[in-house]
Structure formats: structure tokens, C-alpha cells
Coordinates of C-alpha atoms in Angstrom, one line a residue:
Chain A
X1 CA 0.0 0.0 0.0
X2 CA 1.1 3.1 -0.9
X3 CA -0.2 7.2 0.4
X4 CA -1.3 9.4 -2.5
X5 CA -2.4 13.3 -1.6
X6 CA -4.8 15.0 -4.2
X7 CA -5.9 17.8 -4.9
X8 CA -9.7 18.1 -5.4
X9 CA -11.8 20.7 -6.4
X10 CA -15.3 20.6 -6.0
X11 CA -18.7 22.9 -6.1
X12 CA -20.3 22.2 -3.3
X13 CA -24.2 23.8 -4.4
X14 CA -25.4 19.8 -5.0
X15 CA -24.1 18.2 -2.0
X16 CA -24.6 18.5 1.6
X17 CA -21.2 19.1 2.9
X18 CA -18.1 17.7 2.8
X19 CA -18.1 14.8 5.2
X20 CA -20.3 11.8 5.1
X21 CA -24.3 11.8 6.0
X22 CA -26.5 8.9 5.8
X23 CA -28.8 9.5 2.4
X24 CA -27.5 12.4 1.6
X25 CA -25.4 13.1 -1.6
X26 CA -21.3 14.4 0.1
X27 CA -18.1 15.3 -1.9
X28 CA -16.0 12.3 0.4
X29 CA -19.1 9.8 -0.5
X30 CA -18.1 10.6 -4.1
X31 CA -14.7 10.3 -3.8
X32 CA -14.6 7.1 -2.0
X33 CA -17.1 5.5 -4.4
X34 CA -14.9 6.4 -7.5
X35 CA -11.7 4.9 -5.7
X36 CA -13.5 2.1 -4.9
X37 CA -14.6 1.5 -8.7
X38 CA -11.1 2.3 -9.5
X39 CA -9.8 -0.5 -6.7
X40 CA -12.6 -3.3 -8.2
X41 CA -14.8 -2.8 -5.4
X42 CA -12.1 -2.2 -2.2
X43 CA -13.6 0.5 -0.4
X44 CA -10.7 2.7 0.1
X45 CA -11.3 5.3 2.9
X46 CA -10.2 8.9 2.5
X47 CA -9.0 11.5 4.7
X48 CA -9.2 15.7 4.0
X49 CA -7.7 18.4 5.4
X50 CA -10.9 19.5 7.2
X51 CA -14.4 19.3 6.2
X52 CA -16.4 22.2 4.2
X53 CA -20.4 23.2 4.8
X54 CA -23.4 22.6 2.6
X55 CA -23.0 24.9 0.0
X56 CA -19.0 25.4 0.2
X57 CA -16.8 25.3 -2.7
X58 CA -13.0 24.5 -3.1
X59 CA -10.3 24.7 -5.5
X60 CA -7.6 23.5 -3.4
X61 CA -8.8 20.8 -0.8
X62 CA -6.8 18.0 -0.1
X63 CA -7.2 14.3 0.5
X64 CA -5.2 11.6 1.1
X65 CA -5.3 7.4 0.5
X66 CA -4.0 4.2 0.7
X67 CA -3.5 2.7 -2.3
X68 CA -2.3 -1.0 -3.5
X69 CA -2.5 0.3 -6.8
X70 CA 1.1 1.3 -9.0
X71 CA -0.4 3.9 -11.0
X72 CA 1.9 7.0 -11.9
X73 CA 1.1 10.3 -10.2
X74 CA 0.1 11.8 -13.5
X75 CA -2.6 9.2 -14.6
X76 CA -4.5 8.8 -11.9
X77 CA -7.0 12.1 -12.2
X78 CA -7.3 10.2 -15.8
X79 CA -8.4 7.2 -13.8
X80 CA -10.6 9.1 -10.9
X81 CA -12.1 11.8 -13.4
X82 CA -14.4 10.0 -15.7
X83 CA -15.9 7.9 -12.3
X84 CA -16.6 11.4 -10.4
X85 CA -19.4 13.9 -10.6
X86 CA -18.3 16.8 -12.8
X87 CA -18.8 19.1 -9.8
X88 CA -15.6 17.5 -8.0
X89 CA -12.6 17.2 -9.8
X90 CA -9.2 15.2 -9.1
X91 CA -6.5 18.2 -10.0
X92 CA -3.2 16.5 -8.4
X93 CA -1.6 13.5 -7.3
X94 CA 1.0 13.3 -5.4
X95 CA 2.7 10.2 -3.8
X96 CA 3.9 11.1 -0.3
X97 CA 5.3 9.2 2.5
X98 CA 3.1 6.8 4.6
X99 CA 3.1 9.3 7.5
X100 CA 1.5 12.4 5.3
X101 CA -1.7 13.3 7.1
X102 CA -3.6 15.8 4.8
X103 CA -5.7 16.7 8.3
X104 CA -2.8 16.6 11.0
X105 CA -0.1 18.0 8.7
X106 CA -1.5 21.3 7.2
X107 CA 0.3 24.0 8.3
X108 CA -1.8 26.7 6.8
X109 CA -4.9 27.5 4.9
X110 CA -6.5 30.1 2.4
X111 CA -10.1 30.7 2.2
X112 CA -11.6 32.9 -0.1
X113 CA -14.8 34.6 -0.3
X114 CA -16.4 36.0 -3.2
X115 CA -19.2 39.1 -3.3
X116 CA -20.8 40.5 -6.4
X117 CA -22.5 43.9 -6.1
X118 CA -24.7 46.0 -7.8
X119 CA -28.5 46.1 -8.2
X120 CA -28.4 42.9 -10.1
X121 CA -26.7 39.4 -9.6
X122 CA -24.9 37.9 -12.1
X123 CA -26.9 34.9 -13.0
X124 CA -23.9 33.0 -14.4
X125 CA -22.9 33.3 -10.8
X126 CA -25.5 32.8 -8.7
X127 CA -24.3 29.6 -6.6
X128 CA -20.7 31.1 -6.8
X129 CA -20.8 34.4 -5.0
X130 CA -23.6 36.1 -3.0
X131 CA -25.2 39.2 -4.1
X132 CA -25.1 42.0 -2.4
X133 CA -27.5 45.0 -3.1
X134 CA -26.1 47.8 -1.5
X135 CA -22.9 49.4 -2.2
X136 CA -20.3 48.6 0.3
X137 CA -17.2 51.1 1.1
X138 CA -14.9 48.9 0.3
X139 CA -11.9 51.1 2.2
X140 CA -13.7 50.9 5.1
X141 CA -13.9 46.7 4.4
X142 CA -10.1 46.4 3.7
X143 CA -9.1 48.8 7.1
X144 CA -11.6 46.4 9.1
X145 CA -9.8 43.1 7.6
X146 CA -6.5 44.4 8.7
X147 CA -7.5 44.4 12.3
X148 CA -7.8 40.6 11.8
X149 CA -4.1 40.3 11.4
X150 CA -1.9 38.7 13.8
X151 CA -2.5 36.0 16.4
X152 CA -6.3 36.5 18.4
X153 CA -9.0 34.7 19.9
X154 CA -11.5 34.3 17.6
X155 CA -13.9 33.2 19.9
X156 CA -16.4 36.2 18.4
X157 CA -15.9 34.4 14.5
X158 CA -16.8 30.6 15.5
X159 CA -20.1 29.4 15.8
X160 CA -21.3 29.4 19.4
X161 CA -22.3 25.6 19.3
X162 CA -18.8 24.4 19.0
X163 CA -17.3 22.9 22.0
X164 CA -13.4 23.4 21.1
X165 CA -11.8 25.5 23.7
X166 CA -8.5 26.7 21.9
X167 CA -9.6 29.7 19.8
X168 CA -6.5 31.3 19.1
X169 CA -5.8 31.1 15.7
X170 CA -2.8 33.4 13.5
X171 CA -4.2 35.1 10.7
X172 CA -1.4 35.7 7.9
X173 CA -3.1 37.2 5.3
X174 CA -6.6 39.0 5.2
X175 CA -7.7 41.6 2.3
X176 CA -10.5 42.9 0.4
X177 CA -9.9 42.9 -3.1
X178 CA -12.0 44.1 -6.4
X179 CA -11.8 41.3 -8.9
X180 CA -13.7 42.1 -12.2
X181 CA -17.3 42.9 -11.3
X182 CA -17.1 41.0 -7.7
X183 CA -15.1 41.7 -3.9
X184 CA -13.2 38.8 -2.9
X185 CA -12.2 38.4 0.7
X186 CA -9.0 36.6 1.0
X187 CA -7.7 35.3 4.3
X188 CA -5.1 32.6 5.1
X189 CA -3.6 31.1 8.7
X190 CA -2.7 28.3 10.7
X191 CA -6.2 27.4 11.1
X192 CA -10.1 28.5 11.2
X193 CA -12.7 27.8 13.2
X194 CA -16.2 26.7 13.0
X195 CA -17.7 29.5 10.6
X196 CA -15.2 31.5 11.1
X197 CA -14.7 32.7 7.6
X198 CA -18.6 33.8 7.2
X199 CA -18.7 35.2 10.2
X200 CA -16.2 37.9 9.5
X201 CA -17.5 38.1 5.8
X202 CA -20.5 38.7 7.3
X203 CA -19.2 41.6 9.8
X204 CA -17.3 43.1 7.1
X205 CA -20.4 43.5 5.0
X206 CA -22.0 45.8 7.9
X207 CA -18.1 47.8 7.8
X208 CA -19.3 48.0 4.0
X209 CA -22.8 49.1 4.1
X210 CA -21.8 51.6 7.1
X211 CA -23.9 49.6 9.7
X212 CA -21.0 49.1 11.8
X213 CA -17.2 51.3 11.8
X214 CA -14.2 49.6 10.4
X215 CA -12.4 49.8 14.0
X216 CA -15.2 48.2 15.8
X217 CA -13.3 45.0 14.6
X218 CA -10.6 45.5 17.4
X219 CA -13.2 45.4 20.1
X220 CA -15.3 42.6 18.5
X221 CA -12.2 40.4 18.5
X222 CA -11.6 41.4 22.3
X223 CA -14.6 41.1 23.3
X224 CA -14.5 36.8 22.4
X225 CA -18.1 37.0 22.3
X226 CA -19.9 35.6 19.4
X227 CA -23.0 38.2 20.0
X228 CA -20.9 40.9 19.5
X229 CA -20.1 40.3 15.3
X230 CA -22.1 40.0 12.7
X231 CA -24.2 37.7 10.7
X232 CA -22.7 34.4 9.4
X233 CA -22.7 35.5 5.5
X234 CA -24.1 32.6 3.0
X235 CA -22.3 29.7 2.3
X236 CA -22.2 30.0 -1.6
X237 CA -19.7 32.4 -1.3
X238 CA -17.3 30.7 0.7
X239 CA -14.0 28.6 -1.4
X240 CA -11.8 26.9 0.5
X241 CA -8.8 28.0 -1.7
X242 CA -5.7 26.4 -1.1
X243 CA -4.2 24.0 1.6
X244 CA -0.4 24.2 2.5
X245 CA 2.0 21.6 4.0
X246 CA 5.6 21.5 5.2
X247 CA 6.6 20.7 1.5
X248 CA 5.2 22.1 -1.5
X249 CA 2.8 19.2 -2.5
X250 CA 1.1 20.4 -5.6
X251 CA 1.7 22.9 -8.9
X252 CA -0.4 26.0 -7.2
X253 CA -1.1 28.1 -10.2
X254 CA -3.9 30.4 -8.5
X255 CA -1.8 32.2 -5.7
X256 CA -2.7 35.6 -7.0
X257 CA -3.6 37.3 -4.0
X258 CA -2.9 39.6 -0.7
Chain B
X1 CA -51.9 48.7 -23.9
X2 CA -48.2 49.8 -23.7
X3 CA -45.4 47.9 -25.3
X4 CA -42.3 47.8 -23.4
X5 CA -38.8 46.2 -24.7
X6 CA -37.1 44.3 -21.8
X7 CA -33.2 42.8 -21.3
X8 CA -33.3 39.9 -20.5
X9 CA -30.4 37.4 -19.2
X10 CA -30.4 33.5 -18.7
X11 CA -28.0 30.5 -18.8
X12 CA -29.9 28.0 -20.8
X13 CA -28.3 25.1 -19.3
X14 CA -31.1 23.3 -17.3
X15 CA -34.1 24.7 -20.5
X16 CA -34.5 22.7 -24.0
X17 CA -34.3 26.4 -25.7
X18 CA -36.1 29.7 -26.0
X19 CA -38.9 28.9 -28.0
X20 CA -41.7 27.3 -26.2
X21 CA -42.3 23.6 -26.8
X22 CA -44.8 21.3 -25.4
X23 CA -43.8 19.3 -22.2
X24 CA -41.0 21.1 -22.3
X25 CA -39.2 23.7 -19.8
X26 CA -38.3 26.7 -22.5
X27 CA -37.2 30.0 -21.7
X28 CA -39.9 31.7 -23.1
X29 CA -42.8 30.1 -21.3
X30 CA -40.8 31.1 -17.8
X31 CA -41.6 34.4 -19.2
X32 CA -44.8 34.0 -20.3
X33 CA -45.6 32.3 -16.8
X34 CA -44.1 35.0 -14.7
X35 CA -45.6 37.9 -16.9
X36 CA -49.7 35.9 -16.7
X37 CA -48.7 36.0 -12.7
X38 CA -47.7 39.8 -12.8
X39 CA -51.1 40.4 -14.6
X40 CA -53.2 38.4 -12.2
X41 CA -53.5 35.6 -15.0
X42 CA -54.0 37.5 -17.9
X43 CA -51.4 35.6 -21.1
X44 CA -49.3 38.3 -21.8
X45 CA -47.2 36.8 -25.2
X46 CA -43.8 37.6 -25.4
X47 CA -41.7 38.5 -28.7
X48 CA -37.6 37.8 -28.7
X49 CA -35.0 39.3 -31.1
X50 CA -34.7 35.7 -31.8
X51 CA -34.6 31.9 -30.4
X52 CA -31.7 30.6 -28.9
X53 CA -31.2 26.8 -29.1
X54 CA -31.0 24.2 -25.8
X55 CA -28.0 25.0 -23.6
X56 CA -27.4 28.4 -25.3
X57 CA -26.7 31.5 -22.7
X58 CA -27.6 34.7 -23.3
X59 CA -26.6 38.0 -22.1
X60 CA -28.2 40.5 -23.9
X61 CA -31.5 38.6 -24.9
X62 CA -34.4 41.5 -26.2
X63 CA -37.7 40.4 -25.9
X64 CA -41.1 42.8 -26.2
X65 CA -44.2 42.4 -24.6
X66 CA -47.9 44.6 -24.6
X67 CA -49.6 45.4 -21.5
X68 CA -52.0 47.5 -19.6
X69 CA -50.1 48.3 -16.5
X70 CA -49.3 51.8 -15.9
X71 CA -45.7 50.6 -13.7
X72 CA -42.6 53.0 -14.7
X73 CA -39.6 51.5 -16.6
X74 CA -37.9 50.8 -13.5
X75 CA -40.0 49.0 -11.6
X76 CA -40.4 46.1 -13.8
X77 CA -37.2 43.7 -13.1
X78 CA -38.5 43.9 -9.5
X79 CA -42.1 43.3 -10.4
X80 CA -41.3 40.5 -12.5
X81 CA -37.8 38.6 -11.4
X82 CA -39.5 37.0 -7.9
X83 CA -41.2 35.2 -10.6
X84 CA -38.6 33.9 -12.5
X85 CA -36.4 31.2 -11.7
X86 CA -32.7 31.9 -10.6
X87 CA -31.1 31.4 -13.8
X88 CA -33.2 33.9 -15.7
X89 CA -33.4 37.5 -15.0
X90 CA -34.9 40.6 -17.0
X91 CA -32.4 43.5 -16.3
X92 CA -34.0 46.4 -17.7
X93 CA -37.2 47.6 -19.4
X94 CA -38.1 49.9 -21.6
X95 CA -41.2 51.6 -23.0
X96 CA -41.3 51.4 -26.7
X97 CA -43.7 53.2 -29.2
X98 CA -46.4 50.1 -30.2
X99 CA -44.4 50.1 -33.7
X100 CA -41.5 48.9 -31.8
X101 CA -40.6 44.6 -32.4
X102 CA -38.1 43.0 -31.1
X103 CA -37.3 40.7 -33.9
X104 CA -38.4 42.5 -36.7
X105 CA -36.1 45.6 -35.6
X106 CA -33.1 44.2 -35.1
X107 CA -29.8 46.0 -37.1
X108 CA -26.9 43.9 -35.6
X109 CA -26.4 41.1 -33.1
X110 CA -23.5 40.0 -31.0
X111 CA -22.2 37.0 -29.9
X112 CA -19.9 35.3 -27.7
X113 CA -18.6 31.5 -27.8
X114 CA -16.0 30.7 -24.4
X115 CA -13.8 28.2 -24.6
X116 CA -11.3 27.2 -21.8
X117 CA -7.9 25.6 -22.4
X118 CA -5.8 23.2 -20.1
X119 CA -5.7 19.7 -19.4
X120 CA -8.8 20.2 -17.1
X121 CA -12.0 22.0 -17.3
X122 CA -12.6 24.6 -14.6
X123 CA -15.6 22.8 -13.2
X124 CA -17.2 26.3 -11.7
X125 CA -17.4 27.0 -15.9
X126 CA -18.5 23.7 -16.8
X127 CA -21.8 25.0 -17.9
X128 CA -20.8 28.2 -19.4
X129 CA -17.6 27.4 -21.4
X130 CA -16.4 24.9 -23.6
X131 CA -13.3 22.7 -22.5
X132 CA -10.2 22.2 -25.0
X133 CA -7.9 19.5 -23.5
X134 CA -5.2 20.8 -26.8
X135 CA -2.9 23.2 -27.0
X136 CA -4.7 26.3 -29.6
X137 CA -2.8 28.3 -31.9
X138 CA -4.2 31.6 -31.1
X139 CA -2.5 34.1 -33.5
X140 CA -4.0 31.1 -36.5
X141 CA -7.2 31.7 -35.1
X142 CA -7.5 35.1 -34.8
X143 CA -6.0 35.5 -38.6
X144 CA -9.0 32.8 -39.8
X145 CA -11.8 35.0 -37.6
X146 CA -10.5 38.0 -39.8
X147 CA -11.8 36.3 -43.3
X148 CA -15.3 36.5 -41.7
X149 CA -15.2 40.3 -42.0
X150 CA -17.5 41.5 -44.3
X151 CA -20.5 40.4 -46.4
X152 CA -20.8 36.8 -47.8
X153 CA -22.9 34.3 -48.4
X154 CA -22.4 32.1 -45.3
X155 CA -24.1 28.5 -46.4
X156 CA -20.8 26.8 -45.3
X157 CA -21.6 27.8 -42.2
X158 CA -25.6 26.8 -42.1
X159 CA -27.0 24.0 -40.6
X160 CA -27.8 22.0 -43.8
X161 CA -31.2 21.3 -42.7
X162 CA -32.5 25.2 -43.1
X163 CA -34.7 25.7 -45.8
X164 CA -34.3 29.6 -46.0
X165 CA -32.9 30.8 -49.4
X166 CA -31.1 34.1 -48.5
X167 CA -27.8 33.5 -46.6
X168 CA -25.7 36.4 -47.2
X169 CA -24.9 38.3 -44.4
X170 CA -22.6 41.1 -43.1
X171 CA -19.7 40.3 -40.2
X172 CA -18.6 43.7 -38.5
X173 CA -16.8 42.1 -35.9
X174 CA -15.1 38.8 -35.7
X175 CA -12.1 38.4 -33.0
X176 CA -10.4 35.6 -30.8
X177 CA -9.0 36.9 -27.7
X178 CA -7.6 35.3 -24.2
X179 CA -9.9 36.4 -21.3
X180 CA -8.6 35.3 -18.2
X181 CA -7.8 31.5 -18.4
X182 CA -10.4 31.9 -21.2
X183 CA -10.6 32.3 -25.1
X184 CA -13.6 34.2 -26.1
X185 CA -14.5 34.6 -29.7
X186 CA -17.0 37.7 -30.5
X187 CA -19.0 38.3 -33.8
X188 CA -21.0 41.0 -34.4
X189 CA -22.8 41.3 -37.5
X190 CA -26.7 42.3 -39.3
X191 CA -27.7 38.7 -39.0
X192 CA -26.5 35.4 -37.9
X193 CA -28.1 31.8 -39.9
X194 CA -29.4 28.6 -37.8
X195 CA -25.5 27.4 -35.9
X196 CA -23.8 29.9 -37.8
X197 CA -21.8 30.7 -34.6
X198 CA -21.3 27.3 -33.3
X199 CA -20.1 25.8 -37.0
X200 CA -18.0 29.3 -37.1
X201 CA -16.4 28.2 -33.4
X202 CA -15.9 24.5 -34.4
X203 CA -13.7 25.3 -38.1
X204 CA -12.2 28.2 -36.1
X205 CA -11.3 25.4 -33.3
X206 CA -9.9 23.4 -36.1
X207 CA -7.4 25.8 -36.9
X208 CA -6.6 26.1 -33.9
X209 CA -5.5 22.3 -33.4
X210 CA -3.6 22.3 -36.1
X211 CA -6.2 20.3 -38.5
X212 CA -6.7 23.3 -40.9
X213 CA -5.2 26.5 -42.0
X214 CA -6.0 30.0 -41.2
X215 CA -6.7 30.5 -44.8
X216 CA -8.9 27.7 -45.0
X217 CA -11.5 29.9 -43.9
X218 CA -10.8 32.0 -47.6
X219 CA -12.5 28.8 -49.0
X220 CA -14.7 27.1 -47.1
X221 CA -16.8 30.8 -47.4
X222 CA -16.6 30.3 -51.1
X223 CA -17.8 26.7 -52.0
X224 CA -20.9 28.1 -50.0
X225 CA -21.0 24.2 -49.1
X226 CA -21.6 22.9 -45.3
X227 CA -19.5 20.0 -45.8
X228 CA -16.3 22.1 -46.2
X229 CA -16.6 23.8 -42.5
X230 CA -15.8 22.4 -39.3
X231 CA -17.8 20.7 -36.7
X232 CA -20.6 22.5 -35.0
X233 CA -19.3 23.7 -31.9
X234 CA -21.3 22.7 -28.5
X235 CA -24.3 24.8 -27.3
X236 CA -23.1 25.4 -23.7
X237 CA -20.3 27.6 -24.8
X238 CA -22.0 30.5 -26.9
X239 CA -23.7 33.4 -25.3
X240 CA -26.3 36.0 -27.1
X241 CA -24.8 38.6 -26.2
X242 CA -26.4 41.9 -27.4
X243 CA -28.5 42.9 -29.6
X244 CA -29.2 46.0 -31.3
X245 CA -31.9 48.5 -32.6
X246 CA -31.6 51.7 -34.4
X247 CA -32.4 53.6 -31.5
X248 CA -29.9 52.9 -28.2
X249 CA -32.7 50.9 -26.0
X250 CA -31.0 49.8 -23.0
X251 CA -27.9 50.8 -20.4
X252 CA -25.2 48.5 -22.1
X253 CA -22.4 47.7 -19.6
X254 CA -20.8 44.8 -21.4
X255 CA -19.4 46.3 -24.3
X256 CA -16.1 45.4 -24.4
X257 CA -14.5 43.7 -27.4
X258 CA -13.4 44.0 -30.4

């Protein structure tokens, strides 16, 4: 048996979520039912680097394997492709050592969020990046990400029902940027929490539509209260963009960014 | 009775075409459907610049309509686009005089084919572009695109089974150009035949692989013969893009190009 990592990227509008559910249509159930018609009916389990919501895209998540199979790193999204949805897609294998753990290993993560303004949604868009109405100061949206920067407790951006007690998390990189006719919200780290992407999208919005000031992020972040941000923003907007390890897994060719 | 011209934009992916059919989900009955609710069940037909075949997106789609309701320009898209499914959306209105028709008026369409290169599709465009797994010779493209310009008779590039007599038509525009990790070819001209664009795309794609030569396209216009062009080009990658009338009807913000 040997480990494999892929990349995978998937549009997560037809499935309930990332992770297995009884009945109900997931990106791993997919996976694992084209590796197991690849492996002649072996059910080969497979581990990601963290699970993504209902509704979640990704262009970058990773998985990893076990494999008996010999097949060159090159051939097998050849081999997966054709047996998966084409909503998920098998960009990159990679054989890595039988410790790799696409989960335990990552050291860092990018998530992007994507917002499309004006009276009007793009149609052509509509499952890929939520509309906003309003016009949103996007100064005001970029000063407020900045105060995300460095290493906090996010207890005010994670979902009150979780019950993991270490909140602190070290935010790397977080920017609002135009991109065409849409904002895109870019943040990487060490980690995220439960939501914790959509909730700041979603307190960013108020910055932009002036309900809230961009400074009142400091005190939202000190206060570790999740009452005291906004709104979770909607999951269609929401890519989980890139995973990175200790090595350099995978040909990256969208790191554009902050 | 008023008549009022109306934008309208949809990605025809999940309809079998414009043109209402029996049994069948078609653009132009969502209209109708939504415009009989808006007037408390009264069938309001609809006129379009033109039909649009299964699969085929447009943009720029102008459709007219007569009605008794007093409501101002503005008001319609709101009136009328809670009625409509997601992935069709009328973006602005108009009040025409009754002489006004939307196919009958026409002076020059546009439209766009999208193609995306690489060894894998980007599956968030899966719908709304074409995938090309080979390597395209864009400069060979863009020179074939260039013997469209002007007035010819087009039968090469007619669906053989049309049975209207006059094919000569006048190309203003005809250009290949990288968008993004796209390729988007654009033709503008007085008047398009049945696939003319999709047959255009597929002997344009030929070039591009290397099966024909630019100046191929020099001849295939001339034996006025359907066998000499390419293959028709799928529906899911061309876009209706605009469509114009002597007078400026709408707010155009797409009108970049060639």
C-alpha cells in the first residue's frame, strides 16, 4: 500500500457538505465511491484536510489514500475523473510518504470569499458568490480586515455551538480585493474555526454598508463573544482555496492574492 | 396597452431552448408564466430578437411584450424577477412606441462562444464554457476569424437542414482573444443563420489544433457548401450577447471587445 495526496476541487451547491451523512449526496461519498470502482470494489477510505459546509466550494482541498494500486502520479485524475461527478474534480496526485496526514499536517490554509455587487446578480454566478444589493465602502472593508491580522481569539468568529476550547488562531493574510465585477475576501492562517470565515465576511459586510465602523473589529475580537459580530454571510460564497503543508505538495497556479 | 422592450439574461443550461415547446421547460414560457402571474392571470405573449437553441446563454437577450399596467420602466425587473427562476433575470425595461418589435427591428447582433484551455476543465465554468484538452494556436485563429469580416454568403456555415434561401450576411466584428484562463471569440454582424456561430467556433477550433489553415476559412466561405466547415461547436459555450436597434434601447455595460 502506498499514500497518495490530491488535490480536489469541488462545487459544493449539490451536496450536503463535505463529510459523510447517511442519504444524503457528500463530496468524500463521491470520492470514495470512485476509488472504490477504481480498486474493483475495495472501499478505500479517505482523509481531507478539514471538512467544508453545505453549500462550500474548493479549488484547493486535499485528501489523502492508501492505495495497492502502482499507478503514476500523472494518470491517476485520468483514472478518478471519468468515475466522479463533474462538480468534484481530481486536480493532483501526489505520492507522499506513509506518515502524510492531509488533516494533521497542514500548516496553513486560504479561504476565499467571493461578493458580487450592484442592483443585479450575475446569473452566471449565482451559486458562486452572494449578491449584495447595497454598495459597500470597500476602504472601510479592507481597514476592518486588517485588524484581523496577527495572532487572536477568535472566539467572536466561531459558531457558538462548538465545544473546542483553543480559539486562538494566526491570521497571515486577510484583504479585500475588487476582482472584475465581484469583492473577494481573502484570508489565510494556521487554522479556522467553525464558521469562522462567514462570520467575519459577514461583519465586514455591515463595515461596507456603514452599519458598523471599520475599527469596531478590534473590540469585536476582544470582546470573544460571538453576539458581538455580525451575521454568518451565506455559504455560496465561501472557497476553501488552497491548503499548504511543510513541502510544497502540488503545482499551485492560483496564488494571486494579498 | 403599452409595449415595453425588456433585457433579458439567462444561462440556458437546465431549459430545452427559447422557443416554447410542449412538455418542455423553455425559456420563453418562464416568461410567459411569470408575466400571466404579474397580470393576475391575464397571457401576456412575449416577442424575442430571436430563439436561442437548448443550452445556449444569453446575455443580452431583447424580448417585447404589450400590457395595460401603468408601472414606470424601473419598476419592472422587480415586479417581474421573484417570478422567474434563478437562472433567468430581466435587467432592464423599456417603453417602446407600439411600432417597436423586437425581432423585426433588429440591425446587428453579438455574440460570444467561451472556450477554456488546459488539461482540465474549470468545473465552476463547466456549464458556461467549452473545454479544449489541446494546446490552440491563437494568432492562426485570430487571422481565420479575420476572413469572416464583411458580407458573404455564409451557407458553409448553415446547418444544412435550413430551408431559407437568403444567406448572405454582413460580419462587422469577428475576433479571438484570451480572457482570463479563457478564449472568447465575439461576432457582431446584421444577422446570424441557424448554428452559424457554433459551426463558425468548431472550423475556427480546427485551426486552432492544427487540422486546418487559417486560410482555409478564404475557401470554405466560397464553395458556400456545409460539408467544407468544421464541426458544430457545443451549445453550452456560446452566449447571445447583445442585440441592437436603431435607437440605443437599454444601459449596455458589457461592451467590451473587439
Amino acid at each position: 500500500m502506498g499514500r497518495r495526496a490530491c488535490k480536489i476541487s469541488y462545487e459544493g451547491t449539490n451536496y450536503a457538505g463535505y463529510q459523510v451523512q447517511p442519504q444524503k449526496r457528500t463530496i468524500q461519498a463521491a470520492l470514495e465511491q470512485a476509488l472504490t470502482e477504481v480498486h474493483k470494489g475495495m472501499h478505500i477510505p479517505v482523509v481531507a484536510s478539514g471538512r467544508t459546509d453545505a453549500g462550500v466550494h474548493a479549488y484547493g482541498q486535499v485528501i489523502h489514500f492508501d492505495t495497492p494500486l502502482a499507478l503514476p502520479d500523472e494518470k491517476w485524475p485520468y483514472a478518478l475523473n471519468p468515475k466522479l461527478p463533474a462538480d468534484i474534480q481530481v486536480e493532483e496526485v501526489k505520492t507522499v510518504p506513509d506518515t502524510f496526514h492531509a488533516r494533521y499536517d497542514t500548516v496553513a490554509k486560504e479561504y476565499r470569499y467571493m461578493v458580487m455587487c450592484g442592483a443585479r446578480p450575475n446569473i452566471f454566478r449565482r451559486h458562486q458568490a452572494v449578491h449584495i444589493r447595497e454598495r459597500l465602502d470597500v476602504p472601510a472593508m479592507q481597514t476592518a480586515a486588517r485588524h484581523l491580522l496577527g495572532t487572536h481569539d477568535f472566539s467572536s468568529f466561531c459558531a457558538a455551538n462548538t465545544n473546542i476550547s483553543h480559539k486562538v488562531r494566526t491570521i497571515t493574510h486577510a484583504c479585500v480585493q475588487p476582482q472584475g465585477d465581484e469583492l473577494v475576501f481573502i484570508a489565510r492562517g494556521d487554522g479556522f474555526l467553525y464558521n469562522m470565515v462567514r462570520i467575519i465576511v459577514g461583519t465586514l459586510l455591515e463595515v461596507g454598508v456603514g452599519k458598523r465602523h471599520a475599527d469596531d473589529l478590534k473590540q469585536i475580537i476582544v470582546a470573544e463573544d460571538r453576539e458581538q459580530a455580525g451575521k454568518t454571510a451565506p455559504a455560496h460564497g465561501l472557497y476553501l482555496w488552497q491548503v499548504d503543508y511543510e513541502e510544497s505538495l502540488f503545482t499551485f497556479d492560483r496564488r494571486e492574492g494579498c
